Amino acid sequence: MIKIYILSIFLFTGFFVNSQNLKPEIKYLQIINNQNNKFIINDNIRNAEICADSLFYRIDTYNNDVSSFFLLLSESYYLLKKYDLALFTLLQQRILFYSDSINIYSKKLLNQCLNKTNKKLPASFSILEKSLDTILFVNSAQKVDFLFSITFFINSKNTKHKLLNLITFYEKYFNQNVSFGMAKWKLLNTAGINLKTQTKYLLINDFNNPLSDYDNQDLLYNLPIKLKNKILNHNT
Amino acid sequence: MFFIGLLLFFASEMFSQDVDFYIKNQNDNFDFQKMPKEMSFDEYNILSQSFRMQDMMFGFFVPGYVHFKANDKKTGYALVTLSSLSYATFAYQLVWSKNNLSDSSFFYNLNNLSSLSSDLKTNTLIMGGALFTIGSSYLFDIIHGKYRLQKKQNAIRYKYSLKASLSDAYIPNKYSNIACFFSMKIYF
């Protein structure tokens, strides 16, 4: 019994120290966002992004702090006038780390970002938004799939490396192939196909395709031969 | 005579270690400091820079030197381009005026602008403009570069020291580098 007590003290201390890393980041983001000093906010973005990347691994555990962190990071992007990144970070918060306590402010910021970027989210998001609590009951891999399909419609250069990070996280954490739409997007991007062509050949059906065992030929089924050869040559 | 003396002073200082008037008793290269985990090499590099009189001299020969030191490469390269163009314009106009116009010196022409022919007047004004650009870009490099360096250093210091203060595990004693939970230190 004594051994269990000693072990639990060590474990508790470990968790305590681990949870300390996020709280200073949240408090610091609150302070600098309130100051609205763009130089300091921009200086902190790199640190906040490192923190955000590590937080993906807490996808299966509900934590209000994680949710607040993503909201504050989104606010930082908004103050820096990087509206597409603010929108992407907000979508991460609302889909992957949904929290009731910050829902109203988060929704307000989301609408502001949508107005600034002149984007309209697809109907699937609006349907889910009406019953956002149901997102909590979908499994995590599906959440990432959904986030990816939504983010693709933002169609921005700045979110490209974020999405590639997300795919790397997906493959590493869930230890499975990414969905058909994600794989096709990755293939087009690694071959350096521009955004305009991507939007032409990436269809909404690709994101709804349940096929999990696919090869490059399956992914490139609707592409013209010239483009297909370019991508295949690049990937071989 | 004064200018020769000044030139000799700067030339001798170029080969000395520095021109600051204090002595360093500590060898900074072997002072390994404890730093925040998230600090990048760029941040570390900026934080360990300081603006010295030597940089003012180097900045005269390498345009944009202080901006490069402050990791502000965009402005640094802009200053390199501007200074190079100004030097090239000045040299071209100097050669052109020697070949086509007269043997009179540039400074003499600059003092007697009203009595010059239109070609010589334009030539002198362009050369004057080029010299002014070289001088002003040098001053901009030093003054703005120093400002940028200090601003970046302050931002880094503010960020990490405030984060350290906000964390609950913050230890105000700078000599203690062991976690406070399991350790005890006695100083004599």
Short mmCIF file of N, CA and C in Angstrom, two decimals, chain A residues 6-156:
data_model
loop_
_atom_site.label_atom_id
_atom_site.label_comp_id
_atom_site.label_asym_id
_atom_site.label_seq_id
_atom_site.Cartn_x
_atom_site.Cartn_y
_atom_site.Cartn_z
N ILE A 6 3.41 6.08 -2.72
CA ILE A 6 4.62 6.77 -3.22
C ILE A 6 4.54 6.93 -4.73
N LEU A 7 4.11 5.82 -5.39
CA LEU A 7 4.01 5.83 -6.86
C LEU A 7 3.00 6.88 -7.33
N SER A 8 1.85 6.95 -6.60
CA SER A 8 0.81 7.91 -6.99
C SER A 8 1.28 9.35 -6.80
N ILE A 9 2.13 9.58 -5.76
CA ILE A 9 2.68 10.94 -5.56
C ILE A 9 3.55 11.33 -6.76
N PHE A 10 4.40 10.36 -7.19
CA PHE A 10 5.27 10.64 -8.33
C PHE A 10 4.46 10.88 -9.60
N LEU A 11 3.42 10.02 -9.79
CA LEU A 11 2.58 10.16 -10.99
C LEU A 11 1.86 11.50 -10.99
N PHE A 12 1.31 11.85 -9.82
CA PHE A 12 0.58 13.11 -9.69
C PHE A 12 1.50 14.30 -10.02
N THR A 13 2.75 14.22 -9.46
CA THR A 13 3.71 15.31 -9.71
C THR A 13 4.00 15.40 -11.19
N GLY A 14 4.16 14.24 -11.83
CA GLY A 14 4.43 14.20 -13.27
C GLY A 14 3.34 14.88 -14.06
N PHE A 15 2.08 14.54 -13.77
CA PHE A 15 0.95 15.15 -14.49
C PHE A 15 0.87 16.64 -14.22
N PHE A 16 1.14 17.00 -12.95
CA PHE A 16 1.08 18.40 -12.54
C PHE A 16 2.09 19.24 -13.34
N VAL A 17 3.34 18.73 -13.40
CA VAL A 17 4.40 19.45 -14.11
C VAL A 17 4.07 19.54 -15.60
N ASN A 18 3.53 18.40 -16.14
CA ASN A 18 3.18 18.36 -17.56
C ASN A 18 2.11 19.39 -17.92
N SER A 19 1.10 19.53 -17.01
CA SER A 19 0.00 20.45 -17.31
C SER A 19 0.43 21.92 -17.15
N GLN A 20 1.60 22.12 -16.49
CA GLN A 20 2.06 23.49 -16.29
C GLN A 20 2.49 24.15 -17.60
N ASN A 21 2.92 23.34 -18.59
CA ASN A 21 3.44 23.92 -19.82
C ASN A 21 2.40 24.72 -20.58
N LEU A 22 1.15 24.30 -20.52
CA LEU A 22 0.09 24.94 -21.30
C LEU A 22 -0.41 26.23 -20.64
N LYS A 23 -0.51 26.21 -19.33
CA LYS A 23 -1.12 27.35 -18.63
C LYS A 23 -0.37 28.67 -18.82
N PRO A 24 0.99 28.67 -18.70
CA PRO A 24 1.69 29.94 -18.97
C PRO A 24 1.45 30.43 -20.39
N GLU A 25 1.35 29.50 -21.35
CA GLU A 25 1.10 29.89 -22.75
C GLU A 25 -0.26 30.58 -22.87
N ILE A 26 -1.27 30.02 -22.20
CA ILE A 26 -2.61 30.59 -22.25
C ILE A 26 -2.63 31.99 -21.62
N LYS A 27 -2.00 32.08 -20.44
CA LYS A 27 -1.98 33.37 -19.74
C LYS A 27 -1.22 34.40 -20.56
N TYR A 28 -0.12 33.97 -21.16
CA TYR A 28 0.69 34.90 -21.96
C TYR A 28 -0.09 35.38 -23.19
N LEU A 29 -0.80 34.44 -23.85
CA LEU A 29 -1.61 34.82 -25.01
C LEU A 29 -2.68 35.83 -24.62
N GLN A 30 -3.30 35.59 -23.46
CA GLN A 30 -4.32 36.54 -22.96
C GLN A 30 -3.72 37.93 -22.79
N ILE A 31 -2.53 37.98 -22.17
CA ILE A 31 -1.89 39.28 -21.89
C ILE A 31 -1.55 40.01 -23.19
N ILE A 32 -0.92 39.30 -24.12
CA ILE A 32 -0.46 40.00 -25.34
C ILE A 32 -1.63 40.35 -26.27
N ASN A 33 -2.65 39.49 -26.28
CA ASN A 33 -3.82 39.83 -27.12
C ASN A 33 -4.51 41.09 -26.61
N ASN A 34 -4.56 41.22 -25.28
CA ASN A 34 -5.18 42.42 -24.71
C ASN A 34 -4.37 43.67 -25.00
N GLN A 35 -3.04 43.52 -25.05
CA GLN A 35 -2.20 44.69 -25.35
C GLN A 35 -2.32 45.12 -26.81
N ASN A 36 -2.67 44.16 -27.68
CA ASN A 36 -2.82 44.41 -29.13
C ASN A 36 -1.53 44.99 -29.74
N ASN A 37 -0.40 44.51 -29.26
CA ASN A 37 0.89 44.92 -29.83
C ASN A 37 1.29 43.88 -30.87
N LYS A 38 1.22 44.25 -32.15
CA LYS A 38 1.43 43.26 -33.21
C LYS A 38 2.84 42.67 -33.21
N PHE A 39 3.81 43.48 -32.80
CA PHE A 39 5.20 43.00 -32.81
C PHE A 39 5.36 41.83 -31.82
N ILE A 40 4.81 41.99 -30.63
CA ILE A 40 4.94 40.94 -29.61
C ILE A 40 4.09 39.72 -30.00
N ILE A 41 2.91 39.98 -30.55
CA ILE A 41 2.04 38.87 -30.95
C ILE A 41 2.73 38.04 -32.04
N ASN A 42 3.29 38.73 -33.03
CA ASN A 42 3.97 38.04 -34.13
C ASN A 42 5.18 37.26 -33.63
N ASP A 43 5.86 37.82 -32.65
CA ASP A 43 7.04 37.16 -32.09
C ASP A 43 6.67 35.86 -31.38
N ASN A 44 5.46 35.80 -30.84
CA ASN A 44 5.05 34.62 -30.07
C ASN A 44 4.42 33.53 -30.94
N ILE A 45 4.09 33.86 -32.19
CA ILE A 45 3.35 32.89 -33.03
C ILE A 45 4.10 31.56 -33.17
N ARG A 46 5.41 31.62 -33.36
CA ARG A 46 6.19 30.39 -33.56
C ARG A 46 6.07 29.48 -32.32
N ASN A 47 6.20 30.07 -31.13
CA ASN A 47 6.10 29.29 -29.89
C ASN A 47 4.70 28.70 -29.74
N ALA A 48 3.69 29.54 -30.06
CA ALA A 48 2.30 29.07 -29.91
C ALA A 48 2.01 27.94 -30.89
N GLU A 49 2.57 28.02 -32.10
CA GLU A 49 2.33 26.96 -33.09
C GLU A 49 2.96 25.64 -32.65
N ILE A 50 4.15 25.72 -32.04
CA ILE A 50 4.80 24.50 -31.53
C ILE A 50 3.90 23.86 -30.47
N CYS A 51 3.36 24.71 -29.61
CA CYS A 51 2.48 24.23 -28.53
C CYS A 51 1.21 23.61 -29.14
N ALA A 52 0.66 24.28 -30.16
CA ALA A 52 -0.58 23.78 -30.79
C ALA A 52 -0.36 22.42 -31.44
N ASP A 53 0.79 22.24 -32.10
CA ASP A 53 1.09 20.95 -32.73
C ASP A 53 1.15 19.82 -31.70
N SER A 54 1.70 20.14 -30.53
CA SER A 54 1.80 19.09 -29.50
C SER A 54 0.44 18.79 -28.89
N LEU A 55 -0.47 19.76 -28.97
CA LEU A 55 -1.79 19.56 -28.35
C LEU A 55 -2.70 18.62 -29.14
N PHE A 56 -2.37 18.39 -30.42
CA PHE A 56 -3.18 17.45 -31.21
C PHE A 56 -3.25 16.08 -30.54
N TYR A 57 -2.17 15.74 -29.82
CA TYR A 57 -2.10 14.42 -29.21
C TYR A 57 -3.03 14.29 -28.00
N ARG A 58 -3.69 15.39 -27.63
CA ARG A 58 -4.68 15.33 -26.54
C ARG A 58 -6.10 15.27 -27.10
N ILE A 59 -6.19 14.84 -28.36
CA ILE A 59 -7.49 14.87 -29.05
C ILE A 59 -8.55 14.01 -28.36
N ASP A 60 -8.10 12.93 -27.74
CA ASP A 60 -9.08 12.02 -27.14
C ASP A 60 -9.45 12.39 -25.70
N THR A 61 -8.79 13.40 -25.14
CA THR A 61 -9.14 13.77 -23.77
C THR A 61 -9.74 15.18 -23.77
N TYR A 62 -10.83 15.33 -23.10
CA TYR A 62 -11.48 16.64 -23.04
C TYR A 62 -10.74 17.55 -22.07
N ASN A 63 -10.34 18.71 -22.54
CA ASN A 63 -9.66 19.66 -21.66
C ASN A 63 -10.05 21.08 -22.07
N ASN A 64 -10.60 21.80 -21.14
CA ASN A 64 -11.06 23.16 -21.43
C ASN A 64 -9.90 24.11 -21.76
N ASP A 65 -8.73 23.84 -21.15
CA ASP A 65 -7.55 24.69 -21.39
C ASP A 65 -7.11 24.61 -22.85
N VAL A 66 -7.14 23.40 -23.40
CA VAL A 66 -6.72 23.21 -24.80
C VAL A 66 -7.63 24.03 -25.72
N SER A 67 -8.92 23.94 -25.43
CA SER A 67 -9.89 24.69 -26.22
C SER A 67 -9.63 26.20 -26.14
N SER A 68 -9.38 26.68 -24.93
CA SER A 68 -9.10 28.12 -24.73
C SER A 68 -7.84 28.53 -25.47
N PHE A 69 -6.84 27.64 -25.45
CA PHE A 69 -5.58 27.95 -26.12
C PHE A 69 -5.80 28.17 -27.63
N PHE A 70 -6.56 27.27 -28.25
CA PHE A 70 -6.80 27.41 -29.69
C PHE A 70 -7.60 28.69 -30.01
N LEU A 71 -8.53 29.01 -29.11
CA LEU A 71 -9.32 30.24 -29.31
C LEU A 71 -8.42 31.48 -29.24
N LEU A 72 -7.52 31.48 -28.25
CA LEU A 72 -6.63 32.64 -28.08
C LEU A 72 -5.63 32.74 -29.22
N LEU A 73 -5.17 31.58 -29.71
CA LEU A 73 -4.24 31.60 -30.85
C LEU A 73 -4.94 32.16 -32.09
N SER A 74 -6.18 31.76 -32.24
CA SER A 74 -6.98 32.27 -33.36
C SER A 74 -7.15 33.78 -33.25
N GLU A 75 -7.37 34.24 -32.02
CA GLU A 75 -7.50 35.69 -31.80
C GLU A 75 -6.21 36.42 -32.17
N SER A 76 -5.06 35.78 -31.85
CA SER A 76 -3.76 36.37 -32.20
C SER A 76 -3.64 36.52 -33.72
N TYR A 77 -4.02 35.46 -34.44
CA TYR A 77 -3.97 35.52 -35.91
C TYR A 77 -4.90 36.62 -36.42
N TYR A 78 -6.05 36.73 -35.79
CA TYR A 78 -7.05 37.74 -36.21
C TYR A 78 -6.47 39.14 -36.03
N LEU A 79 -5.79 39.37 -34.89
CA LEU A 79 -5.19 40.69 -34.63
C LEU A 79 -4.06 40.99 -35.62
N LEU A 80 -3.40 39.92 -36.10
CA LEU A 80 -2.33 40.11 -37.09
C LEU A 80 -2.87 40.21 -38.52
N LYS A 81 -4.20 40.15 -38.65
CA LYS A 81 -4.91 40.21 -39.93
C LYS A 81 -4.61 39.01 -40.82
N LYS A 82 -4.26 37.86 -40.20
CA LYS A 82 -4.10 36.61 -40.95
C LYS A 82 -5.41 35.85 -40.77
N TYR A 83 -6.43 36.31 -41.52
CA TYR A 83 -7.79 35.82 -41.26
C TYR A 83 -7.98 34.35 -41.61
N ASP A 84 -7.29 33.88 -42.69
CA ASP A 84 -7.46 32.47 -43.07
C ASP A 84 -6.90 31.53 -42.00
N LEU A 85 -5.76 31.93 -41.41
CA LEU A 85 -5.18 31.09 -40.35
C LEU A 85 -6.04 31.16 -39.09
N ALA A 86 -6.61 32.36 -38.83
CA ALA A 86 -7.51 32.50 -37.68
C ALA A 86 -8.72 31.59 -37.84
N LEU A 87 -9.24 31.54 -39.07
CA LEU A 87 -10.40 30.70 -39.36
C LEU A 87 -10.06 29.22 -39.18
N PHE A 88 -8.89 28.82 -39.69
CA PHE A 88 -8.46 27.43 -39.58
C PHE A 88 -8.30 27.02 -38.11
N THR A 89 -7.66 27.89 -37.32
CA THR A 89 -7.44 27.58 -35.90
C THR A 89 -8.77 27.50 -35.15
N LEU A 90 -9.70 28.38 -35.52
CA LEU A 90 -11.03 28.35 -34.89
C LEU A 90 -11.76 27.06 -35.22
N LEU A 91 -11.62 26.63 -36.48
CA LEU A 91 -12.27 25.37 -36.87
C LEU A 91 -11.67 24.19 -36.10
N GLN A 92 -10.36 24.25 -35.89
CA GLN A 92 -9.72 23.21 -35.07
C GLN A 92 -10.34 23.18 -33.68
N GLN A 93 -10.52 24.39 -33.13
CA GLN A 93 -11.09 24.49 -31.78
C GLN A 93 -12.52 23.96 -31.75
N ARG A 94 -13.30 24.34 -32.76
CA ARG A 94 -14.74 24.00 -32.73
C ARG A 94 -14.99 22.54 -33.09
N ILE A 95 -14.11 21.96 -33.89
CA ILE A 95 -14.36 20.58 -34.30
C ILE A 95 -13.58 19.58 -33.43
N LEU A 96 -12.28 19.86 -33.21
CA LEU A 96 -11.48 18.88 -32.47
C LEU A 96 -11.58 19.07 -30.95
N PHE A 97 -11.63 20.33 -30.52
CA PHE A 97 -11.61 20.59 -29.08
C PHE A 97 -12.79 21.48 -28.69
N TYR A 98 -13.98 21.01 -28.95
CA TYR A 98 -15.18 21.81 -28.69
C TYR A 98 -15.38 22.03 -27.19
N SER A 99 -15.75 23.25 -26.83
CA SER A 99 -16.02 23.53 -25.41
C SER A 99 -17.24 24.45 -25.30
N ASP A 100 -18.14 24.08 -24.42
CA ASP A 100 -19.36 24.88 -24.23
C ASP A 100 -19.08 26.26 -23.65
N SER A 101 -18.09 26.30 -22.74
CA SER A 101 -17.89 27.53 -21.97
C SER A 101 -17.42 28.71 -22.83
N ILE A 102 -16.79 28.42 -23.97
CA ILE A 102 -16.32 29.53 -24.80
C ILE A 102 -17.06 29.57 -26.14
N ASN A 103 -18.17 28.86 -26.21
CA ASN A 103 -18.88 28.70 -27.49
C ASN A 103 -19.34 30.02 -28.10
N ILE A 104 -19.89 30.91 -27.25
CA ILE A 104 -20.48 32.16 -27.79
C ILE A 104 -19.39 33.04 -28.40
N TYR A 105 -18.29 33.22 -27.66
CA TYR A 105 -17.21 34.06 -28.18
C TYR A 105 -16.57 33.44 -29.43
N SER A 106 -16.43 32.14 -29.37
CA SER A 106 -15.83 31.41 -30.51
C SER A 106 -16.67 31.57 -31.77
N LYS A 107 -18.00 31.50 -31.59
CA LYS A 107 -18.92 31.62 -32.72
C LYS A 107 -18.87 33.04 -33.31
N LYS A 108 -18.75 34.02 -32.41
CA LYS A 108 -18.68 35.42 -32.83
C LYS A 108 -17.42 35.66 -33.67
N LEU A 109 -16.30 35.12 -33.17
CA LEU A 109 -15.02 35.27 -33.88
C LEU A 109 -15.06 34.55 -35.23
N LEU A 110 -15.72 33.39 -35.24
CA LEU A 110 -15.84 32.62 -36.49
C LEU A 110 -16.58 33.42 -37.55
N ASN A 111 -17.67 34.06 -37.14
CA ASN A 111 -18.43 34.88 -38.10
C ASN A 111 -17.62 36.07 -38.59
N GLN A 112 -16.85 36.67 -37.70
CA GLN A 112 -15.99 37.80 -38.10
C GLN A 112 -14.94 37.35 -39.12
N CYS A 113 -14.34 36.19 -38.86
CA CYS A 113 -13.32 35.65 -39.79
C CYS A 113 -13.93 35.35 -41.15
N LEU A 114 -15.13 34.77 -41.12
CA LEU A 114 -15.81 34.45 -42.39
C LEU A 114 -16.12 35.72 -43.17
N ASN A 115 -16.52 36.77 -42.46
CA ASN A 115 -16.79 38.04 -43.13
C ASN A 115 -15.52 38.62 -43.75
N LYS A 116 -14.42 38.55 -43.00
CA LYS A 116 -13.16 39.14 -43.47
C LYS A 116 -12.60 38.38 -44.67
N THR A 117 -12.74 37.05 -44.65
CA THR A 117 -12.15 36.26 -45.74
C THR A 117 -13.12 36.09 -46.92
N ASN A 118 -14.35 36.55 -46.75
CA ASN A 118 -15.40 36.35 -47.78
C ASN A 118 -15.60 34.89 -48.13
N LYS A 119 -15.48 34.02 -47.15
CA LYS A 119 -15.66 32.58 -47.40
C LYS A 119 -17.01 32.16 -46.83
N LYS A 120 -17.48 31.06 -47.40
CA LYS A 120 -18.72 30.49 -46.89
C LYS A 120 -18.45 29.02 -46.62
N LEU A 121 -18.74 28.61 -45.41
CA LEU A 121 -18.47 27.21 -45.09
C LEU A 121 -19.55 26.33 -45.72
N PRO A 122 -19.19 25.08 -46.06
CA PRO A 122 -20.18 24.21 -46.70
C PRO A 122 -21.35 23.87 -45.77
N ALA A 123 -22.42 23.42 -46.39
CA ALA A 123 -23.65 23.16 -45.63
C ALA A 123 -23.44 22.12 -44.54
N SER A 124 -22.53 21.18 -44.78
CA SER A 124 -22.30 20.12 -43.79
C SER A 124 -21.89 20.71 -42.44
N PHE A 125 -21.14 21.83 -42.48
CA PHE A 125 -20.71 22.45 -41.22
C PHE A 125 -21.89 23.13 -40.53
N SER A 126 -22.71 23.80 -41.35
CA SER A 126 -23.86 24.50 -40.76
C SER A 126 -24.80 23.52 -40.07
N ILE A 127 -24.97 22.35 -40.69
CA ILE A 127 -25.85 21.34 -40.09
C ILE A 127 -25.28 20.88 -38.75
N LEU A 128 -23.97 20.62 -38.77
CA LEU A 128 -23.33 20.15 -37.53
C LEU A 128 -23.28 21.24 -36.47
N GLU A 129 -23.18 22.51 -36.93
CA GLU A 129 -23.06 23.61 -35.99
C GLU A 129 -24.31 23.75 -35.13
N LYS A 130 -25.44 23.38 -35.73
CA LYS A 130 -26.69 23.48 -34.97
C LYS A 130 -26.73 22.49 -33.81
N SER A 131 -26.01 21.40 -33.99
CA SER A 131 -25.95 20.43 -32.89
C SER A 131 -24.50 20.06 -32.64
N LEU A 132 -23.70 21.08 -32.25
CA LEU A 132 -22.26 20.87 -32.13
C LEU A 132 -21.88 19.84 -31.07
N ASP A 133 -22.76 19.68 -30.08
CA ASP A 133 -22.42 18.72 -29.03
C ASP A 133 -22.35 17.29 -29.55
N THR A 134 -23.00 17.05 -30.71
CA THR A 134 -22.95 15.69 -31.28
C THR A 134 -21.54 15.37 -31.75
N ILE A 135 -20.75 16.43 -32.06
CA ILE A 135 -19.38 16.19 -32.52
C ILE A 135 -18.57 15.45 -31.46
N LEU A 136 -18.95 15.68 -30.21
CA LEU A 136 -18.24 15.02 -29.11
C LEU A 136 -18.35 13.50 -29.18
N PHE A 137 -19.41 13.02 -29.83
CA PHE A 137 -19.64 11.58 -29.84
C PHE A 137 -19.08 10.87 -31.08
N VAL A 138 -18.55 11.64 -32.03
CA VAL A 138 -17.93 11.02 -33.20
C VAL A 138 -16.51 10.64 -32.81
N ASN A 139 -15.94 9.60 -33.46
CA ASN A 139 -14.57 9.25 -33.05
C ASN A 139 -13.55 10.25 -33.61
N SER A 140 -12.36 10.27 -33.02
CA SER A 140 -11.38 11.33 -33.29
C SER A 140 -10.93 11.35 -34.75
N ALA A 141 -10.73 10.16 -35.33
CA ALA A 141 -10.27 10.11 -36.73
C ALA A 141 -11.29 10.78 -37.65
N GLN A 142 -12.58 10.54 -37.37
CA GLN A 142 -13.65 11.16 -38.18
C GLN A 142 -13.66 12.68 -38.01
N LYS A 143 -13.33 13.11 -36.78
CA LYS A 143 -13.27 14.55 -36.51
C LYS A 143 -12.21 15.20 -37.40
N VAL A 144 -11.02 14.56 -37.49
CA VAL A 144 -9.93 15.12 -38.30
C VAL A 144 -10.33 15.10 -39.77
N ASP A 145 -10.95 14.01 -40.20
CA ASP A 145 -11.45 13.92 -41.59
C ASP A 145 -12.37 15.09 -41.91
N PHE A 146 -13.29 15.33 -40.97
CA PHE A 146 -14.28 16.38 -41.15
C PHE A 146 -13.60 17.76 -41.21
N LEU A 147 -12.66 17.97 -40.29
CA LEU A 147 -11.91 19.24 -40.27
C LEU A 147 -11.19 19.45 -41.60
N PHE A 148 -10.61 18.37 -42.10
CA PHE A 148 -9.85 18.46 -43.35
C PHE A 148 -10.76 18.84 -44.52
N SER A 149 -11.92 18.18 -44.57
CA SER A 149 -12.83 18.46 -45.68
C SER A 149 -13.35 19.90 -45.63
N ILE A 150 -13.51 20.43 -44.40
CA ILE A 150 -13.97 21.82 -44.24
C ILE A 150 -12.85 22.78 -44.65
N THR A 151 -11.64 22.48 -44.15
CA THR A 151 -10.51 23.40 -44.37
C THR A 151 -10.16 23.50 -45.84
N PHE A 152 -10.36 22.41 -46.57
CA PHE A 152 -10.04 22.44 -47.99
C PHE A 152 -10.83 23.55 -48.70
N PHE A 153 -12.03 23.82 -48.21
CA PHE A 153 -12.87 24.84 -48.86
C PHE A 153 -12.42 26.27 -48.53
N ILE A 154 -11.55 26.42 -47.51
CA ILE A 154 -10.97 27.74 -47.24
C ILE A 154 -10.02 28.10 -48.38
N ASN A 155 -9.35 27.07 -48.93
CA ASN A 155 -8.54 27.21 -50.13
C ASN A 155 -7.52 28.35 -50.03
N SER A 156 -6.60 28.18 -49.09
CA SER A 156 -5.60 29.23 -48.90
C SER A 156 -4.19 28.65 -48.91
#
